[in-house]
Coordinates of C-alpha atoms and ligand atoms in Angstrom, one line a residue:
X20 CA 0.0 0.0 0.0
X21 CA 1.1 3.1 -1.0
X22 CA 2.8 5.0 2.3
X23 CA 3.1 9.1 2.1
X24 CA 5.5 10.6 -0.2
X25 CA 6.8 13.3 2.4
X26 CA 8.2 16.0 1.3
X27 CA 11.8 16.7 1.1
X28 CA 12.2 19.2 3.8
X29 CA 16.1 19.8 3.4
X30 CA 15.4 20.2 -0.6
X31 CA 12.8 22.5 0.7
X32 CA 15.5 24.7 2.7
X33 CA 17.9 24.6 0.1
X34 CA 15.2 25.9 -2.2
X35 CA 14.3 29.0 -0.2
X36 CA 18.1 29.7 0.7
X37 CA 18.5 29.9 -3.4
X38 CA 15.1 31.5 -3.8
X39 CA 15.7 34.4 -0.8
X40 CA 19.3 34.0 0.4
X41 CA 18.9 33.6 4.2
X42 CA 18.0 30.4 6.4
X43 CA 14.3 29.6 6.7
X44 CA 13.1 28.1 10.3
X45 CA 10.4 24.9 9.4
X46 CA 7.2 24.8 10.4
X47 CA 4.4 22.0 9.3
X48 CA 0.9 21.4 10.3
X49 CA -1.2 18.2 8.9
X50 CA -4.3 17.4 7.3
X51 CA -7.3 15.2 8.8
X52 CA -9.7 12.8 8.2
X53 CA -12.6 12.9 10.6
X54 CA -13.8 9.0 11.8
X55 CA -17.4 10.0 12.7
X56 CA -19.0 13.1 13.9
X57 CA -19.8 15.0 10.4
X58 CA -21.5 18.1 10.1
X59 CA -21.7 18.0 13.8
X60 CA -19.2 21.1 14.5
X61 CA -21.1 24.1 13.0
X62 CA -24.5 22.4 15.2
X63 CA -21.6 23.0 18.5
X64 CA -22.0 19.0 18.6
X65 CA -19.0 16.7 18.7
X66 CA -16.1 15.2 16.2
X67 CA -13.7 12.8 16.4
X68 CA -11.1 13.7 13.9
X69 CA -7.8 12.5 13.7
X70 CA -4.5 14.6 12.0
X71 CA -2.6 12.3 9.3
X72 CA 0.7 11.5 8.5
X73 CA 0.3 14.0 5.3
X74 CA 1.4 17.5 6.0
X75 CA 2.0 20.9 4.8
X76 CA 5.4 22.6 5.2
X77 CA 6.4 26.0 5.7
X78 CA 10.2 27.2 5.4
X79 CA 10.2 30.7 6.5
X80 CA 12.3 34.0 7.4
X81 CA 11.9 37.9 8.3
X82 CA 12.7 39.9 5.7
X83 CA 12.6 43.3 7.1
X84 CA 10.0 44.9 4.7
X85 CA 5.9 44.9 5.3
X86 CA 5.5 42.3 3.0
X87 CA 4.6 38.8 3.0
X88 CA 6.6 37.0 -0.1
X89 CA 5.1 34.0 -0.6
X90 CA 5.9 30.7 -3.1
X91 CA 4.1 27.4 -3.3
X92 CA 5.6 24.7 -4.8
X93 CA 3.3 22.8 -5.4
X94 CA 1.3 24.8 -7.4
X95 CA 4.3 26.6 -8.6
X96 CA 3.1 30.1 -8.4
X97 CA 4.5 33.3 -6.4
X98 CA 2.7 35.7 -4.6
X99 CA 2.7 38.7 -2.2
X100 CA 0.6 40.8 0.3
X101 CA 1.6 44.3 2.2
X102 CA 0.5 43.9 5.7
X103 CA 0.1 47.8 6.0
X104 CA -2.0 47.5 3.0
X105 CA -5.0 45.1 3.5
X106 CA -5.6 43.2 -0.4
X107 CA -9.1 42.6 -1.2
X108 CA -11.3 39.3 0.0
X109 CA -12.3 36.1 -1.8
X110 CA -10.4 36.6 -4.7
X111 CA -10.8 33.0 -5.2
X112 CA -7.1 32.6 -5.0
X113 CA -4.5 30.5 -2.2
X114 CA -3.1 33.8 -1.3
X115 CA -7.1 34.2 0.6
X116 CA -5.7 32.2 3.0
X117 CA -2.5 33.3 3.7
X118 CA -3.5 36.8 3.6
X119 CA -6.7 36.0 5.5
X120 CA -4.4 34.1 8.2
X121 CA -1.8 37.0 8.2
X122 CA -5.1 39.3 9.0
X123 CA -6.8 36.9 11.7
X124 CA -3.2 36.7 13.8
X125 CA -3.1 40.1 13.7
X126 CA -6.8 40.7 15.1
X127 CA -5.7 38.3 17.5
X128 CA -3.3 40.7 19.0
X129 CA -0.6 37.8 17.4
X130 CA 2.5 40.5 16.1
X131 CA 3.3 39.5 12.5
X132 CA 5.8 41.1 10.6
X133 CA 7.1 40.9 7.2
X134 CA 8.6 37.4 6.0
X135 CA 9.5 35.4 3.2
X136 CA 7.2 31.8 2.7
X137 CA 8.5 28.7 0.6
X138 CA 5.4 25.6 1.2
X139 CA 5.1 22.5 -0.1
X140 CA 3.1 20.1 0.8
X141 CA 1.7 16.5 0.1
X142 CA -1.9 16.7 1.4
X143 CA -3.7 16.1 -1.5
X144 CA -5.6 19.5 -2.2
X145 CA -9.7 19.1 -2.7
X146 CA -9.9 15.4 -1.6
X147 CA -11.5 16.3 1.9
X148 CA -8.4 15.6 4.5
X149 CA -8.1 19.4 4.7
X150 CA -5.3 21.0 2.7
X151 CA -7.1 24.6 3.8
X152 CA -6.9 23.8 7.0
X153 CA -3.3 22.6 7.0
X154 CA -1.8 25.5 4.9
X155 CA -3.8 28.1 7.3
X156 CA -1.9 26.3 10.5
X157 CA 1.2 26.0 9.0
X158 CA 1.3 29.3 7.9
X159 CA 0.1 30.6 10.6
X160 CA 2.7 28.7 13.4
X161 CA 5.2 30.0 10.7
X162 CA 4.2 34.1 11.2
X163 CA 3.0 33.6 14.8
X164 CA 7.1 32.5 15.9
X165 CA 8.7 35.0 13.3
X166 CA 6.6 37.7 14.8
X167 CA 8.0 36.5 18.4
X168 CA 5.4 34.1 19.8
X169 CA 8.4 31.4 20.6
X170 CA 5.5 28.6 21.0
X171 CA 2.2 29.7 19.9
X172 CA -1.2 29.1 21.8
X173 CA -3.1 26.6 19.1
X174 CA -6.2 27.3 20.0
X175 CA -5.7 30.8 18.9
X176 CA -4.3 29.7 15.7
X177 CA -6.5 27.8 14.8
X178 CA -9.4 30.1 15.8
X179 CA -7.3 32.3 13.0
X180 CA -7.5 29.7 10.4
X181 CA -11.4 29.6 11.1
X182 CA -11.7 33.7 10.9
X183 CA -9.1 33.4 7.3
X184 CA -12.1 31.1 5.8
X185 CA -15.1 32.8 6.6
X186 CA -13.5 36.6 6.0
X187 CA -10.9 36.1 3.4
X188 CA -12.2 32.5 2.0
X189 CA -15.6 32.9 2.4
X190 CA -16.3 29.5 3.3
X191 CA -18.7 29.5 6.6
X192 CA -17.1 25.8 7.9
X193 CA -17.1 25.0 11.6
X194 CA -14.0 24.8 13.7
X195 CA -12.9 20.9 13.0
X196 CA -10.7 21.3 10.7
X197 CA -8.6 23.9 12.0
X198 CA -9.0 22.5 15.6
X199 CA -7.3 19.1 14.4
X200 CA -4.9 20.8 12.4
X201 CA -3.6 22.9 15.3
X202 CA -4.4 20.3 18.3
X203 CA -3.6 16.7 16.5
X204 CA -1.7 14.2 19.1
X205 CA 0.5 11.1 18.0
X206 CA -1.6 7.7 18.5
X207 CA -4.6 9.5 19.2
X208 CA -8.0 10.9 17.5
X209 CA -9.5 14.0 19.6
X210 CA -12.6 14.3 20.3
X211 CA -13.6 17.8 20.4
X212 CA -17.1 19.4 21.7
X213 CA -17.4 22.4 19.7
X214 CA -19.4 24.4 22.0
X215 CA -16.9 24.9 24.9
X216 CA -14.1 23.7 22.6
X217 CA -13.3 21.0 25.1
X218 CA -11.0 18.3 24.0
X219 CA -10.4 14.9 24.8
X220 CA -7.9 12.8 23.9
X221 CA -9.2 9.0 22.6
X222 CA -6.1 6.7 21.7
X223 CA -6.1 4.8 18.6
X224 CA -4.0 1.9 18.9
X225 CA -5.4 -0.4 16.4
X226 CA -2.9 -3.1 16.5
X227 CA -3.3 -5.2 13.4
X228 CA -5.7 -2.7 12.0
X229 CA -5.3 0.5 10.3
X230 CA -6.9 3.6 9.0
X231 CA -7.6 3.4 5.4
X232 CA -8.0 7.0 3.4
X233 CA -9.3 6.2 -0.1
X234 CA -9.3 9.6 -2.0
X235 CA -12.3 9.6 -4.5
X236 CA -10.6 12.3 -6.5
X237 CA -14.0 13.8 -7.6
X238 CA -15.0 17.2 -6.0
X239 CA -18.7 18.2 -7.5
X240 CA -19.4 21.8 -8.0
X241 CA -22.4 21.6 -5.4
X242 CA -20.2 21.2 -2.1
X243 CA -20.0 24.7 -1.0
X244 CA -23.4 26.2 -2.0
X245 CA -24.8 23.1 -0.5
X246 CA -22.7 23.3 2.5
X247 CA -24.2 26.9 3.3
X248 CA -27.5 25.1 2.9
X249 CA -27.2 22.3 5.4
X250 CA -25.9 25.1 7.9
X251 CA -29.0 27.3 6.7
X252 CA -31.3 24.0 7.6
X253 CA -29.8 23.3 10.8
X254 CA -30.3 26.9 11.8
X255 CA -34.1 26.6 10.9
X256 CA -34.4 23.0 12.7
X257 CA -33.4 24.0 15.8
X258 CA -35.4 27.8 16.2
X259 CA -38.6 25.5 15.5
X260 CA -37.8 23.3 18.0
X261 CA -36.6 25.6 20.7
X262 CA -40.3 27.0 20.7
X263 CA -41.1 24.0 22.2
X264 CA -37.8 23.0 23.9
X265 CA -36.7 26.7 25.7
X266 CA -33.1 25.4 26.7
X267 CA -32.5 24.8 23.1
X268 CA -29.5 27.1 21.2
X269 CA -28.0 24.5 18.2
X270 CA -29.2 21.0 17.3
X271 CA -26.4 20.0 20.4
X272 CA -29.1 20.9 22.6
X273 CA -31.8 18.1 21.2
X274 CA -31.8 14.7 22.2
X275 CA -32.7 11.7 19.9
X276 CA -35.7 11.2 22.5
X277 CA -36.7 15.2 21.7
X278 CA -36.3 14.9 18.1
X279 CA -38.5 11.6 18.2
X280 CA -41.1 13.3 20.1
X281 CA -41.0 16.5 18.4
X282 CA -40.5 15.5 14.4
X283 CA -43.9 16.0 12.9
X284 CA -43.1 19.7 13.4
X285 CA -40.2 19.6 11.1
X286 CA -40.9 20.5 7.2
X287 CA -39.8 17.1 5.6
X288 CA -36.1 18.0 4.6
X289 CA -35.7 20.2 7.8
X290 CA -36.2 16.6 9.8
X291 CA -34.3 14.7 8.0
X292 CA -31.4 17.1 8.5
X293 CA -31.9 17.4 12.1
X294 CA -32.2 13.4 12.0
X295 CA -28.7 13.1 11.3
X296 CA -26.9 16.0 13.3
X297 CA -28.6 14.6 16.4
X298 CA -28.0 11.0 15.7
X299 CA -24.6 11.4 15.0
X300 CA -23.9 12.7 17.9
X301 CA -24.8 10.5 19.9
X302 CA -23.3 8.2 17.3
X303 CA -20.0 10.0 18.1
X304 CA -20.1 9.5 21.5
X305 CA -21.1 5.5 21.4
X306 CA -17.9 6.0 18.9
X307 CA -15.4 7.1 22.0
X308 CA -16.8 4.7 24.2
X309 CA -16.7 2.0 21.6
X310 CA -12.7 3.0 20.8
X311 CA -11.8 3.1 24.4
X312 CA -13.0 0.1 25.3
X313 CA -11.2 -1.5 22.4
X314 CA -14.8 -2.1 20.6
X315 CA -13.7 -2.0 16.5
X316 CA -16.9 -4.1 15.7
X317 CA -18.5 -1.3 17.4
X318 CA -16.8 1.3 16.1
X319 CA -17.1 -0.2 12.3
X320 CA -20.6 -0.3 12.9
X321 CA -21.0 2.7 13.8
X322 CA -19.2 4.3 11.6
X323 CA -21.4 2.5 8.8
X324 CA -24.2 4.0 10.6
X325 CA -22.9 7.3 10.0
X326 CA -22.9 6.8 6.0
X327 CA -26.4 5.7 5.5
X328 CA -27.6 9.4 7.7
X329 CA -25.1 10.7 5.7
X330 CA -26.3 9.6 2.4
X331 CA -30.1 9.2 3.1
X332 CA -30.9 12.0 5.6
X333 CA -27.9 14.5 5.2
X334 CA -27.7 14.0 1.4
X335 CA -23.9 15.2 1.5
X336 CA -22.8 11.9 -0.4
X337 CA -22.3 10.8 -3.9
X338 CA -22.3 8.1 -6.3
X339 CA -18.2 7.5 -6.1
X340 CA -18.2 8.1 -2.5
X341 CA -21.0 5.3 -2.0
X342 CA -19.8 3.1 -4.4
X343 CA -16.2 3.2 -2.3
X344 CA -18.1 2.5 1.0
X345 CA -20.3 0.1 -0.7
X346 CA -17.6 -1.8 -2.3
X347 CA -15.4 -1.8 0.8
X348 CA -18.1 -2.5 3.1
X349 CA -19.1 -5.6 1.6
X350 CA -14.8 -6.8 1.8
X351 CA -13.7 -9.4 4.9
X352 CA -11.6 -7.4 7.1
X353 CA -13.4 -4.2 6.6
X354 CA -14.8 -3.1 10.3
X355 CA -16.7 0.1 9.0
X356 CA -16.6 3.0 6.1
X357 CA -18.4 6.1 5.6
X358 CA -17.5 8.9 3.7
X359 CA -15.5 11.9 5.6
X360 CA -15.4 15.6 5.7
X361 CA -17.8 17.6 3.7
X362 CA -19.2 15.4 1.1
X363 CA -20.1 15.7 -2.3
X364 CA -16.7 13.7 -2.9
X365 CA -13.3 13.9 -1.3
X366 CA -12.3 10.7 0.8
X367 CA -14.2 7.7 2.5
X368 CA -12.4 6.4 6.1
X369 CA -12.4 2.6 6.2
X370 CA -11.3 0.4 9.5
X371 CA -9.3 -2.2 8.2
X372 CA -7.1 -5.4 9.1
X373 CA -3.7 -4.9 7.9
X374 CA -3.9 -8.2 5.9
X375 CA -6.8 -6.8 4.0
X376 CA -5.6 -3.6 2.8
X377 CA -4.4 -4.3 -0.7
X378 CA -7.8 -6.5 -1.3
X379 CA -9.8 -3.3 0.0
X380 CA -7.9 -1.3 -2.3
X381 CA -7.8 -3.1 -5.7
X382 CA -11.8 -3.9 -5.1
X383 CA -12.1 0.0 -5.0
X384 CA -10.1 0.6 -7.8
X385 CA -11.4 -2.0 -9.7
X386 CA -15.4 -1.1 -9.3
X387 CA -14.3 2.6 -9.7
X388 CA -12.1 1.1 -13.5
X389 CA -15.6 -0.5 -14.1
X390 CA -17.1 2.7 -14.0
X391 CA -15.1 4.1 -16.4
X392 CA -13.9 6.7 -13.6
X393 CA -10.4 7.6 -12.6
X394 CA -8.5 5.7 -10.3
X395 CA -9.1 6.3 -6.4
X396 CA -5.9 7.1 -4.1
X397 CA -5.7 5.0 -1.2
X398 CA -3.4 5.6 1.8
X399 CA -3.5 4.3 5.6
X400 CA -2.4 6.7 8.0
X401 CA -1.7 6.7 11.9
X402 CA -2.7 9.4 13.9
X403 CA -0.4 12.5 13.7
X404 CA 0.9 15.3 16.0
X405 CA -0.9 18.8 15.0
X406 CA 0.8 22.4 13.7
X407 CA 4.6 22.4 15.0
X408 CA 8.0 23.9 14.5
X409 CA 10.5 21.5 13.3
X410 CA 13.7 20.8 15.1
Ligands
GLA518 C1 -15.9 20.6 6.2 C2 -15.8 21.8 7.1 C3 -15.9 21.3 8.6 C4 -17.0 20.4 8.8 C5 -17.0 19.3 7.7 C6 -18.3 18.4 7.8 O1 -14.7 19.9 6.3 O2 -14.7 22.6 6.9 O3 -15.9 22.4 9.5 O4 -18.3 21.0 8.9 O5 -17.0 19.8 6.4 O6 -18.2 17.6 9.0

């Protein structure tokens, strides 16, 4: 099974040196793939994400002007901002988020002065494990030390990286991404409440088992337009229901038992929505529980679960994502699958047994080859530290 190509971070710092003539410092943050609790965060429920082995670096130096220089390898393109001059928002360009992360530190009260950026990165981008995310932590641990924060408080960060998608982005997602990105342990998935941004720690030490990432590599058009809808839903769902349940502020605050009880005053897609953010919470939850004790039966189940709200109540699936699960699903040695992140394509997470992996993944490839569609990436990952400075 293919393991991560990680990038070459002395090539990387050779690179700059040529590109800027001084010697960068390194910073890197990761991407994620959630294992249940999806399109729970903006609804202040819970998620249980885990950071992955893929990661975005940043080499980076002062530079003694007011201006952010900025290169991506990757994509091969240059760019630059003046921090005394604020650009313009949702260009629809990468420099959004550097320039939106630049802007949010500062807000912050985080100094940031002018420095020269060199990233690369090998988090695929649009296949749902969060390349926004990562670059917005790893460029902002990067400007948060050379502006003299010597270890940076990653909650604040990553509150940055959430301000840099809804102002500069313009994409109104919830705080999992950014939260995993900044907060991500070793051996361990987190499982965060995003109302009091609470965190606990759930160790994932699978043994013979491992985390299987199959990137779809389709992104539909809908996701973001549709994304804003399922928020504008939610929203919707839980002020009818609070007119009969007082306490309640976001779908967090209805229990399956309300939701049974109360239903028949939901519109029809407006229940079906709130079906699945308050089922998967509680899914979530059975999901630590299930982990901790060791559980993967559980866990796979559960995670299975997940899909079909996903798919049937949440409608934030599609036909490549169902046919991975699907196809996965119905392979020995598979625990659970669902698809991950937003939806509307990007990546399914799988449970696997080690022995099965390479079955899992040419089943996949080859029902996806039947299709006539192009070939899925499939990568296991262990759980990954968050955003840090490299020694
Ligand atoms: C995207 C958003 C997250 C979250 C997921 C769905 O990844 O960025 O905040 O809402 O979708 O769980």
């Amino acid at each position: 099974m293919l393991r991560s190509p990680l990038v070459d971070v002395e090539r990387l710092k050779k690179a700059f040196f040529s590109r800027y003539g001084s010697e960068p410092r390194l910073f890197s943050a990761p991407g994620r793939v959630n294992l249940i609790g999806e399109h729970t965060d903006y609804n202040e429920g819970y998620v249980l994400p885990m950071a992955i082995e893929r990661r975005t670096y940043v080499a980076a130096a002062p530079n003694v002007s007011s201006k952010i220089r900025v290169r991506s390898v990757t994509l091969d393109q240059s760019a630059e901002l003046d921090l005394e001059q604020p650009g313009p928002k949702k260009r629809g360009i990468w420099l959004d988020y550097v320039e939106g992360t630049a802007r949010a530190l500062m807000d912050r009260g985080i100094p940031v002065v002018g420095s020269d950026l060199l990233i690369d990165s090998d988090v695929p981008a649009g296949a749902g494990v969060s390349a926004s995310a990562a670059l917005e932590l790893g460029v902002g641990i990067a400007l948060a030390v050379l502006g003299g924060s010597a270890d940076p408080d990653r909650v604040k960060l990553a509150l940055a990286g959430q301000a840099a998608e809804h102002q500069y982005v313009g994409t109104m997602c919830g705080i999992m991404d950014q939260y995993i990105a900044a907060l991500g342990q070793r051996d361990a998935a987190l499982l965060i409440d995003c109302r009091s941004l609470e965190t606990q720690s759930v160790p994932i030490r699978l043994g013979d088992v491992s985390v299987l990432i199959c990137d779809t590599r389709v992104k539909h058009e809908l996701s973001s337009s549709e994304y804003n809808l399922r928020r504008a839903e939610c929203l919707r769902a839980s002020n009818i229901l609070a007119k009969s349940l007082p306490g309640v502020r976001t779908l967090r605050d209805v229990t399956v038992a309300d939701f049974e009880r109360l239903a028949t005053q939901l519109p029809g897609v407006v229940r079906s929505r709130c079906r699945h953010v308050v089922t998967e919470n509680e899914r979530t939850l059975a999901a630590v529980d299930a982990l901790t004790r060791g559980d993967l039966t559980k866990m796979g189940e559960l995670m299975s679960q997940s899909h079909v709200s996903l798919r049937d109540d949440y409608q934030v699936s599609c036909e490549e994502l169902d046919v991975a699960v699907d196809v996965a699903s119905a392979e020995k040695g598979v625990y659970g699958s669902r698809m991950t992140g937003g939806g509307f394509g990007g990546c399914t997470v799988s449970l696997v047994d080690n022995d099965a992996i390479e079955r899992v993944g040419a089943a996949v490839k080859s029902a996806f080859a039947a299709r006539g569609w192009s070939s899925p990436e499939l990568f296991a990952s262990v759980a990954c530290e968050g955003a840090r400075i490299e020694r």
